[in-house]
Amino acid sequence: MIARCMAKRPADRYASARELLADLDALDPTAVTRSLVSAPTAAARAQLSAPTSSSPSTATIAPPSLNERPRLQKRMVFGALGLVALGAVGALALRKPAGRLRRAGAVATQGRAPWGRRPITEDPPPSSANAEALRAYSEGLRASRDGARELALERYTRAAQLDPGLAAAHLRIALERGVERGRESFLRALGLRGSLDERDRALLDAMAAAYTETPTDFAAASARLAAVAQRFPDDVQVLSTLGRVQGEHDLRASVASYQRASAIDPGHVPARSAMADSLAYLGDLTGARRALEECLSVSPSATACLREQVLLDLAVSDCAAVETRTRRWLLLSREGGAALRFLAYGLVGQGRSLDAVRETLVRARAAQAPERRAQSEQEDARALATLEGDLAEAARRGEAVEALVEPGRAEGDHATAARALALILEEQGRAEEAARVAQRFLERRDAWETDPRTDDRSLERDPTQALISVRLRAGALTATAAQAQRAARRQWWERRQSALPEVGGFLWIAQHAAGAETPAEARAALEALPRFGGLPPYALQPSMHVDAVVGRTYLLAGRPMEALSPLTRAATSCYALRFPVEQMRAVRDLGVAREATGDRAGACEAFKRVVDRWGRATPRSVTAEDARARMLALGCG
């Protein structure tokens, strides 16, 4: 408040006394009295020492308590603020700007306590000597509340660049990026812990179990955050962070925390969008949709809620809805990168021109951080070449991606690159080369940094079972050796397994179904499914083609009728750009399942789709060759 009173620019000062009084009403008078009256002026001392009818005749007067003397304290606070404001040109103007700003931040932090029952944008500002850094940080808070994650990260990063000692900015960057990519920022905040306010120190300490341990101990972090929530029961930042961590091991508890945060601040978009995510994982798609509609009714420009709607549309393969919502998203926000990539998914899923898709991806990359563009360009070119049937070019692009991720430390980046390249090589009949790509990844995997989480996305990102299969099909691995390697990886994951019951189905998909190569293995995998809680209702932002894996397992086990539903979803998925080889193989498998269930016309339609896409692939497509042979056997026209 003092800093605002003394601001040089009129726009930064209080617009009126009414605005100043509103802030005074929110003060903790005891804290402010301590900070402002610790060295009173002579006139103020005389006024405070003057006896009144209600006070004893003594020269020493202790600050009155909140319950005993509220009106007197407000007058004291107001008078002190007035003296500070009026004296700004004089004595206070002689102080160094850095000291003035830091002391002002400290007083503001004390004055706004106790915490809670307000938007995060009204929380006390952190202490900083850099006014521009504080402004960028404030803009980041507004973007966070509005659900504009990319903009929030940009502004928090700017604040940290302007003032590297601004611990609150580093903490917010870590919270926005999450445990996998936010560790560096979290450690910086940890090193600056002493400059954080009480609430943020509590958040930092509670989240240490999530950011500094592998695998991430979300249960411990959740328990510590629950204790923080007892200290700050009405704090939106605390409740929203608690809900996010609970979402990794207790979805119903996370929904309750998000509901509490939304009740305090209906305009806090992250709580509403994340609540929808938790509801979807619980299988309540209707509830998730309702939560997102409520979010958009409160904040029509809430792009975080539009993004969640797009993810739900992708989960049910509604590619037309994906296009509609992403175009609205682009109208509402400058954050075009993610929206444009989702738009490209929707266009491919509807069979639109690949030239339109290519141009959309060019625009998406232009909105990315510069350091990500080179890799994204190669990944996009790899996917488009695969869809067009230029598998030789796709392999060259895949090798370029591997070269770009080679210096990286994250296992996930190497995993995605290796799986894509191995499948492209295998599709051309270059099985031995594919096996070498698989072997190179598997032998070096333990040298890289493992994803600290144990959620569905980290499970799906692990290509171990798929790459073991590539080596097995190439004859580079015996069946006995393959079984031993598969079992070892399953045991490794089950030791790390999250307490979240809803993740069990993803563990089964990634480590059991994905490793089935024979009818006996597929039957064994399906027999084990109940132990993992059954299939998950939806896959949000999958890192593997989940429905394709599930459908193939049922088909291989001799249960084609049950394979039809997942294979139909896989064949009509909006994720063809992300999983081009897996999707075309799923279309072929759908044809096989339809043939096995007596649907000759449907089988011919599926096989024809594969041939139309890859019938002229260069140098060749083994899946298209198989589909053509099946068409001939069926006598398809």
Short mmCIF file of C-alpha atoms in Angstrom, two decimals, residues 119-520:
data_model
loop_
_atom_site.label_atom_id
_atom_site.label_comp_id
_atom_site.label_asym_id
_atom_site.label_seq_id
_atom_site.Cartn_x
_atom_site.Cartn_y
_atom_site.Cartn_z
CA PRO A 119 -8.63 -14.40 -5.97
CA ILE A 120 -4.94 -15.12 -6.35
CA THR A 121 -4.63 -11.79 -8.15
CA GLU A 122 -5.36 -10.04 -4.85
CA ASP A 123 -2.74 -11.92 -2.84
CA PRO A 124 0.03 -9.79 -1.30
CA PRO A 125 2.84 -9.05 -3.77
CA PRO A 126 6.23 -10.67 -3.24
CA SER A 127 9.23 -8.63 -2.18
CA SER A 128 11.32 -7.27 -5.06
CA ALA A 129 13.38 -4.20 -5.85
CA ASN A 130 12.38 -4.41 -9.51
CA ALA A 131 9.05 -2.79 -10.34
CA GLU A 132 8.99 -4.32 -13.83
CA ALA A 133 9.51 -7.78 -12.38
CA LEU A 134 6.61 -7.25 -9.98
CA ARG A 135 4.44 -6.07 -12.86
CA ALA A 136 5.31 -9.14 -14.95
CA TYR A 137 4.62 -11.38 -11.95
CA SER A 138 1.23 -9.72 -11.43
CA GLU A 139 0.40 -10.26 -15.11
CA GLY A 140 1.37 -13.91 -14.67
CA LEU A 141 -1.07 -14.26 -11.77
CA ARG A 142 -3.87 -12.80 -13.88
CA ALA A 143 -3.06 -15.17 -16.73
CA SER A 144 -2.94 -18.12 -14.32
CA ARG A 145 -6.34 -17.25 -12.87
CA ASP A 146 -7.75 -16.93 -16.39
CA GLY A 147 -6.36 -20.35 -17.35
CA ALA A 148 -3.95 -18.90 -19.93
CA ARG A 149 -1.09 -21.23 -19.02
CA GLU A 150 1.30 -20.34 -21.85
CA LEU A 151 0.92 -16.62 -21.19
CA ALA A 152 1.32 -17.17 -17.45
CA LEU A 153 4.57 -19.05 -18.00
CA GLU A 154 5.81 -16.32 -20.29
CA ARG A 155 5.13 -13.60 -17.71
CA TYR A 156 6.51 -15.56 -14.75
CA THR A 157 9.64 -16.31 -16.78
CA ARG A 158 9.98 -12.63 -17.62
CA ALA A 159 9.65 -11.73 -13.95
CA ALA A 160 12.38 -14.23 -13.02
CA GLN A 161 14.65 -12.84 -15.74
CA LEU A 162 14.17 -9.28 -14.50
CA ASP A 163 14.75 -10.33 -10.89
CA PRO A 164 16.52 -13.71 -10.60
CA GLY A 165 16.01 -13.53 -6.84
CA LEU A 166 12.22 -13.40 -7.13
CA ALA A 167 11.53 -16.77 -5.51
CA ALA A 168 7.76 -16.52 -5.99
CA ALA A 169 8.21 -16.40 -9.78
CA HIS A 170 10.40 -19.53 -9.78
CA LEU A 171 7.83 -21.33 -7.62
CA ARG A 172 4.98 -20.38 -9.98
CA ILE A 173 6.98 -21.57 -12.99
CA ALA A 174 7.54 -24.92 -11.28
CA LEU A 175 3.85 -25.28 -10.43
CA GLU A 176 2.80 -24.44 -13.99
CA ARG A 177 5.30 -26.80 -15.63
CA GLY A 178 4.69 -29.73 -13.31
CA VAL A 179 7.09 -32.17 -11.74
CA GLU A 180 8.71 -33.45 -14.92
CA ARG A 181 9.75 -30.12 -16.45
CA GLY A 182 9.53 -27.82 -13.46
CA ARG A 183 12.27 -29.28 -11.28
CA GLU A 184 14.94 -26.73 -12.16
CA SER A 185 12.65 -23.83 -11.27
CA PHE A 186 11.56 -25.59 -8.08
CA LEU A 187 15.17 -26.01 -6.97
CA ARG A 188 15.79 -22.32 -7.63
CA ALA A 189 12.81 -21.43 -5.47
CA LEU A 190 14.13 -23.79 -2.81
CA GLY A 191 17.43 -21.94 -2.80
CA LEU A 192 15.57 -18.66 -2.29
CA ARG A 193 13.16 -20.07 0.28
CA GLY A 194 13.90 -17.40 2.88
CA SER A 195 12.50 -14.64 0.68
CA LEU A 196 9.11 -16.32 0.24
CA ASP A 197 6.12 -15.32 2.33
CA GLU A 198 4.61 -17.70 4.87
CA ARG A 199 2.05 -19.26 2.52
CA ASP A 200 4.49 -19.83 -0.33
CA ARG A 201 7.11 -21.31 2.02
CA ALA A 202 4.49 -23.78 3.19
CA LEU A 203 3.61 -24.66 -0.42
CA LEU A 204 7.28 -25.09 -1.31
CA ASP A 205 7.98 -27.37 1.65
CA ALA A 206 4.89 -29.49 0.99
CA MET A 207 5.68 -29.93 -2.71
CA ALA A 208 9.28 -31.02 -2.09
CA ALA A 209 8.15 -34.67 -2.01
CA ALA A 210 6.77 -34.25 -5.51
CA TYR A 211 9.66 -32.35 -7.10
CA THR A 212 12.72 -33.85 -5.43
CA GLU A 213 11.94 -37.58 -5.32
CA THR A 214 11.81 -40.29 -8.01
CA PRO A 215 9.30 -41.77 -8.34
CA THR A 216 7.28 -38.79 -7.28
CA ASP A 217 5.69 -39.29 -3.86
CA PHE A 218 2.35 -37.63 -4.50
CA ALA A 219 0.77 -39.24 -1.44
CA ALA A 220 3.33 -37.60 0.86
CA ALA A 221 2.99 -34.28 -0.94
CA SER A 222 -0.78 -34.52 -0.66
CA ALA A 223 -0.64 -35.18 3.09
CA ARG A 224 1.64 -32.20 3.61
CA LEU A 225 -0.53 -29.98 1.44
CA ALA A 226 -3.60 -31.06 3.40
CA ALA A 227 -1.84 -29.75 6.52
CA VAL A 228 -1.10 -26.50 4.69
CA ALA A 229 -4.78 -26.28 3.75
CA GLN A 230 -5.67 -26.49 7.44
CA ARG A 231 -3.44 -23.47 8.10
CA PHE A 232 -4.84 -21.61 5.09
CA PRO A 233 -8.34 -23.13 4.76
CA ASP A 234 -9.75 -20.55 2.35
CA ASP A 235 -6.71 -19.97 0.16
CA VAL A 236 -7.42 -20.59 -3.53
CA GLN A 237 -3.78 -21.21 -4.45
CA VAL A 238 -3.40 -23.82 -1.71
CA LEU A 239 -6.67 -25.59 -2.51
CA SER A 240 -6.00 -25.63 -6.25
CA THR A 241 -2.50 -27.04 -5.73
CA LEU A 242 -3.87 -29.62 -3.30
CA GLY A 243 -6.45 -30.72 -5.85
CA ARG A 244 -3.80 -31.09 -8.51
CA VAL A 245 -1.63 -33.33 -6.33
CA GLN A 246 -4.62 -35.34 -5.09
CA GLY A 247 -5.49 -35.94 -8.74
CA GLU A 248 -2.43 -38.19 -8.93
CA HIS A 249 -3.63 -40.60 -6.24
CA ASP A 250 -7.19 -39.74 -5.07
CA LEU A 251 -9.45 -38.37 -7.79
CA ARG A 252 -12.54 -37.92 -5.63
CA ALA A 253 -10.59 -35.91 -3.07
CA SER A 254 -9.20 -33.76 -5.88
CA VAL A 255 -12.71 -32.98 -7.10
CA ALA A 256 -13.68 -31.86 -3.58
CA SER A 257 -10.65 -29.56 -3.31
CA TYR A 258 -11.34 -28.02 -6.70
CA GLN A 259 -14.96 -27.45 -5.71
CA ARG A 260 -13.84 -25.60 -2.57
CA ALA A 261 -11.47 -23.41 -4.59
CA SER A 262 -14.19 -22.64 -7.16
CA ALA A 263 -16.67 -21.72 -4.43
CA ILE A 264 -14.22 -19.15 -3.03
CA ASP A 265 -13.31 -17.74 -6.44
CA PRO A 266 -15.75 -18.74 -9.22
CA GLY A 267 -13.41 -17.11 -11.73
CA HIS A 268 -10.43 -19.33 -10.89
CA VAL A 269 -10.29 -21.23 -14.17
CA PRO A 270 -7.54 -23.79 -13.34
CA ALA A 271 -9.66 -25.34 -10.57
CA ARG A 272 -12.66 -25.75 -12.88
CA SER A 273 -10.71 -27.17 -15.82
CA ALA A 274 -8.71 -29.58 -13.66
CA MET A 275 -11.89 -30.73 -11.90
CA ALA A 276 -13.28 -31.72 -15.29
CA ASP A 277 -10.12 -33.73 -15.95
CA SER A 278 -10.55 -35.65 -12.68
CA LEU A 279 -14.23 -36.31 -13.40
CA ALA A 280 -13.36 -37.69 -16.84
CA TYR A 281 -10.84 -40.12 -15.34
CA LEU A 282 -13.56 -41.22 -12.94
CA GLY A 283 -15.68 -42.03 -16.00
CA ASP A 284 -18.12 -39.17 -15.43
CA LEU A 285 -17.96 -37.57 -18.87
CA THR A 286 -21.31 -35.85 -18.32
CA GLY A 287 -20.09 -34.29 -15.09
CA ALA A 288 -16.86 -33.22 -16.78
CA ARG A 289 -18.79 -31.56 -19.61
CA ARG A 290 -21.05 -29.82 -17.11
CA ALA A 291 -18.09 -28.47 -15.14
CA LEU A 292 -16.56 -27.06 -18.32
CA GLU A 293 -19.81 -25.43 -19.41
CA GLU A 294 -20.07 -23.79 -15.98
CA CYS A 295 -16.48 -22.62 -16.34
CA LEU A 296 -17.21 -21.00 -19.70
CA SER A 297 -20.42 -19.43 -18.42
CA VAL A 298 -18.40 -17.73 -15.67
CA SER A 299 -15.45 -16.90 -17.93
CA PRO A 300 -16.33 -17.14 -21.66
CA SER A 301 -12.69 -16.61 -22.64
CA ALA A 302 -11.36 -19.39 -20.38
CA THR A 303 -9.11 -21.16 -22.87
CA ALA A 304 -8.07 -23.75 -20.27
CA CYS A 305 -11.66 -24.98 -20.20
CA LEU A 306 -11.87 -24.94 -23.99
CA ARG A 307 -8.70 -27.02 -24.03
CA GLU A 308 -10.25 -29.59 -21.69
CA GLN A 309 -13.32 -29.73 -23.94
CA VAL A 310 -11.04 -30.43 -26.90
CA LEU A 311 -9.32 -33.24 -24.98
CA LEU A 312 -12.70 -34.82 -24.24
CA ASP A 313 -13.67 -34.51 -27.91
CA LEU A 314 -10.41 -36.20 -28.88
CA ALA A 315 -11.06 -38.97 -26.36
CA VAL A 316 -14.37 -39.85 -28.07
CA SER A 317 -13.02 -39.27 -31.62
CA ASP A 318 -15.31 -36.30 -32.36
CA CYS A 319 -12.92 -34.64 -34.82
CA ALA A 320 -15.52 -32.13 -36.09
CA ALA A 321 -16.03 -30.85 -32.54
CA VAL A 322 -12.26 -30.62 -32.14
CA GLU A 323 -12.11 -28.32 -35.16
CA THR A 324 -15.01 -26.16 -33.97
CA ARG A 325 -13.65 -25.66 -30.47
CA THR A 326 -10.07 -25.02 -31.51
CA ARG A 327 -11.20 -22.33 -33.95
CA ARG A 328 -13.08 -20.64 -31.10
CA TRP A 329 -9.98 -21.02 -28.94
CA LEU A 330 -7.89 -19.25 -31.59
CA LEU A 331 -10.34 -16.35 -31.67
CA LEU A 332 -10.14 -15.88 -27.91
CA SER A 333 -6.45 -16.23 -27.17
CA ARG A 334 -3.00 -15.32 -28.38
CA GLU A 335 -1.86 -18.78 -27.20
CA GLY A 336 -2.09 -20.30 -30.65
CA GLY A 337 0.48 -23.08 -30.46
CA ALA A 338 -1.51 -25.78 -28.67
CA ALA A 339 -4.79 -24.79 -30.32
CA LEU A 340 -3.30 -25.00 -33.82
CA ARG A 341 -1.82 -28.43 -33.15
CA PHE A 342 -5.18 -29.71 -31.93
CA LEU A 343 -6.77 -28.14 -35.02
CA ALA A 344 -4.35 -30.14 -37.17
CA TYR A 345 -5.48 -33.32 -35.36
CA GLY A 346 -9.11 -32.47 -36.11
CA LEU A 347 -8.40 -31.79 -39.79
CA VAL A 348 -6.53 -35.07 -40.31
CA GLY A 349 -9.28 -36.96 -38.48
CA GLN A 350 -11.86 -35.60 -40.90
CA GLY A 351 -9.76 -36.46 -43.96
CA ARG A 352 -9.00 -32.84 -44.90
CA SER A 353 -6.20 -31.84 -47.25
CA LEU A 354 -2.74 -32.60 -45.91
CA ASP A 355 -1.60 -29.26 -47.38
CA ALA A 356 -4.02 -27.52 -45.01
CA VAL A 357 -2.67 -29.64 -42.17
CA ARG A 358 0.91 -28.78 -43.13
CA GLU A 359 0.17 -25.04 -43.10
CA THR A 360 -1.59 -25.34 -39.74
CA LEU A 361 1.48 -27.02 -38.28
CA VAL A 362 3.75 -24.28 -39.65
CA ARG A 363 1.66 -21.75 -37.73
CA ALA A 364 1.70 -23.94 -34.62
CA ARG A 365 5.49 -24.10 -34.63
CA ALA A 366 5.74 -20.33 -35.07
CA ALA A 367 3.95 -19.96 -31.73
CA GLN A 368 6.31 -22.38 -29.97
CA ALA A 369 9.34 -21.52 -27.90
CA PRO A 370 12.31 -21.14 -30.31
CA GLU A 371 14.26 -23.99 -28.71
CA ARG A 372 11.45 -26.46 -29.51
CA ARG A 373 10.88 -25.55 -33.16
CA ALA A 374 13.63 -27.58 -34.84
CA GLN A 375 12.53 -30.84 -33.21
CA SER A 376 8.85 -30.13 -33.85
CA GLU A 377 9.57 -29.41 -37.51
CA GLN A 378 11.20 -32.81 -37.96
CA GLU A 379 8.48 -34.60 -35.99
CA ASP A 380 5.74 -32.96 -38.07
CA ALA A 381 7.54 -33.78 -41.31
CA ARG A 382 7.95 -37.40 -40.16
CA ALA A 383 4.22 -37.72 -39.44
CA LEU A 384 3.10 -36.07 -42.69
CA ALA A 385 5.46 -38.17 -44.80
CA THR A 386 4.12 -41.31 -43.10
CA LEU A 387 0.52 -40.33 -43.80
CA GLU A 388 1.40 -39.60 -47.45
CA GLY A 389 3.07 -42.99 -47.83
CA ASP A 390 6.57 -41.59 -48.36
CA LEU A 391 8.03 -43.96 -45.82
CA ALA A 392 11.60 -43.46 -46.96
CA GLU A 393 11.31 -39.73 -46.24
CA ALA A 394 9.55 -40.53 -42.96
CA ALA A 395 12.52 -42.68 -41.93
CA ARG A 396 14.97 -39.89 -42.78
CA ARG A 397 12.96 -37.46 -40.68
CA GLY A 398 12.77 -40.01 -37.88
CA GLU A 399 16.56 -40.30 -37.88
CA ALA A 400 16.78 -36.49 -37.72
CA VAL A 401 14.54 -36.47 -34.65
CA GLU A 402 16.75 -39.08 -32.98
CA ALA A 403 19.79 -36.91 -33.66
CA LEU A 404 18.10 -33.85 -32.16
CA VAL A 405 17.08 -35.62 -28.94
CA GLU A 406 20.43 -37.41 -28.58
CA PRO A 407 21.92 -34.84 -26.15
CA GLY A 408 18.76 -34.81 -24.05
CA ARG A 409 18.50 -36.33 -20.59
CA ALA A 410 14.76 -37.14 -20.52
CA GLU A 411 13.94 -40.78 -21.26
CA GLY A 412 10.55 -39.80 -22.69
CA ASP A 413 12.04 -37.83 -25.60
CA HIS A 414 14.29 -40.75 -26.59
CA ALA A 415 11.40 -43.18 -26.17
CA THR A 416 9.04 -41.34 -28.50
CA ALA A 417 11.72 -40.94 -31.16
CA ALA A 418 12.82 -44.58 -31.03
CA ARG A 419 9.32 -46.04 -31.16
CA ALA A 420 8.30 -43.89 -34.15
CA LEU A 421 11.44 -44.68 -36.16
CA ALA A 422 11.35 -48.41 -35.39
CA LEU A 423 7.73 -48.70 -36.55
CA ILE A 424 8.42 -46.75 -39.77
CA LEU A 425 11.38 -48.98 -40.62
CA GLU A 426 9.41 -52.12 -39.80
CA GLU A 427 6.55 -50.94 -42.02
CA GLN A 428 8.97 -50.85 -44.96
CA GLY A 429 10.12 -54.40 -44.26
CA ARG A 430 13.44 -53.17 -42.83
CA ALA A 431 13.02 -55.37 -39.76
CA GLU A 432 16.71 -55.74 -38.90
CA GLU A 433 17.25 -51.96 -38.92
CA ALA A 434 14.13 -51.51 -36.79
CA ALA A 435 15.49 -54.07 -34.33
CA ARG A 436 18.76 -52.15 -34.06
CA VAL A 437 16.88 -48.92 -33.26
CA ALA A 438 14.94 -50.80 -30.58
CA GLN A 439 18.07 -52.38 -29.13
CA ARG A 440 19.90 -49.06 -29.03
CA PHE A 441 17.12 -47.52 -26.95
CA LEU A 442 16.65 -50.49 -24.61
CA GLU A 443 20.36 -50.81 -23.84
CA ARG A 444 20.74 -47.11 -22.99
CA ARG A 445 17.36 -46.48 -21.34
CA ASP A 446 18.60 -46.64 -17.76
CA ALA A 447 21.12 -43.85 -18.40
CA TRP A 448 18.40 -41.25 -18.93
CA GLU A 449 16.16 -39.46 -16.48
CA THR A 450 12.98 -41.44 -15.90
CA ASP A 451 9.65 -39.66 -15.78
CA PRO A 452 9.15 -39.13 -12.02
CA ARG A 453 5.41 -39.67 -12.27
CA THR A 454 3.55 -42.99 -12.34
CA ASP A 455 0.43 -41.79 -14.13
CA ASP A 456 -1.22 -42.91 -17.36
CA ARG A 457 0.91 -40.70 -19.60
CA SER A 458 4.21 -41.89 -18.16
CA LEU A 459 3.04 -45.49 -18.54
CA GLU A 460 1.97 -44.97 -22.15
CA ARG A 461 5.22 -43.20 -23.01
CA ASP A 462 7.29 -46.26 -22.10
CA PRO A 463 7.89 -48.13 -25.40
CA THR A 464 9.68 -51.08 -23.83
CA GLN A 465 7.07 -53.73 -24.63
CA ALA A 466 6.57 -52.46 -28.20
CA LEU A 467 10.32 -52.39 -28.88
CA ILE A 468 10.82 -55.87 -27.43
CA SER A 469 8.18 -56.99 -29.95
CA VAL A 470 10.07 -55.27 -32.79
CA ARG A 471 13.22 -57.23 -31.89
CA LEU A 472 11.24 -60.45 -31.47
CA ARG A 473 9.55 -60.12 -34.89
CA ALA A 474 12.94 -59.45 -36.50
CA GLY A 475 14.40 -62.63 -35.01
CA ALA A 476 16.87 -60.60 -32.95
CA LEU A 477 15.46 -61.99 -29.70
CA THR A 478 14.28 -65.44 -28.67
CA ALA A 479 10.82 -65.93 -27.22
CA THR A 480 12.32 -66.96 -23.88
CA ALA A 481 14.53 -63.87 -23.70
CA ALA A 482 11.60 -61.66 -24.69
CA GLN A 483 9.43 -63.12 -21.93
CA ALA A 484 12.15 -62.50 -19.35
CA GLN A 485 12.63 -58.89 -20.44
CA ARG A 486 8.87 -58.27 -20.47
CA ALA A 487 8.45 -59.68 -16.98
CA ALA A 488 11.32 -57.59 -15.62
CA ARG A 489 9.81 -54.38 -16.98
CA ARG A 490 6.36 -55.22 -15.63
CA GLN A 491 7.80 -55.83 -12.19
CA TRP A 492 9.69 -52.53 -12.36
CA TRP A 493 6.47 -50.65 -13.10
CA GLU A 494 4.42 -52.49 -10.50
CA ARG A 495 6.95 -51.51 -7.83
CA ARG A 496 6.54 -47.88 -8.87
CA GLN A 497 2.80 -48.12 -9.40
CA SER A 498 0.71 -45.18 -8.23
CA ALA A 499 -1.94 -45.67 -5.58
CA LEU A 500 -4.45 -44.23 -8.06
CA PRO A 501 -6.81 -47.13 -8.89
CA GLU A 502 -7.80 -45.54 -12.20
CA VAL A 503 -4.22 -45.90 -13.47
CA GLY A 504 -4.29 -49.69 -13.14
CA GLY A 505 -5.97 -50.13 -16.51
CA PHE A 506 -3.24 -48.09 -18.21
CA LEU A 507 -0.59 -50.25 -16.55
CA TRP A 508 -2.29 -53.30 -18.04
CA ILE A 509 -2.44 -51.71 -21.51
CA ALA A 510 1.17 -50.50 -21.57
CA GLN A 511 2.83 -53.51 -19.94
CA HIS A 512 0.59 -56.51 -20.66
CA ALA A 513 -1.56 -55.89 -23.73
CA ALA A 514 1.23 -54.08 -25.59
CA GLY A 515 3.50 -57.09 -25.09
CA ALA A 516 1.12 -59.75 -26.43
CA GLU A 517 2.46 -61.28 -29.66
CA THR A 518 0.80 -64.71 -29.67
CA PRO A 519 -2.78 -65.90 -29.03
CA ALA A 520 -1.62 -67.48 -25.77
#
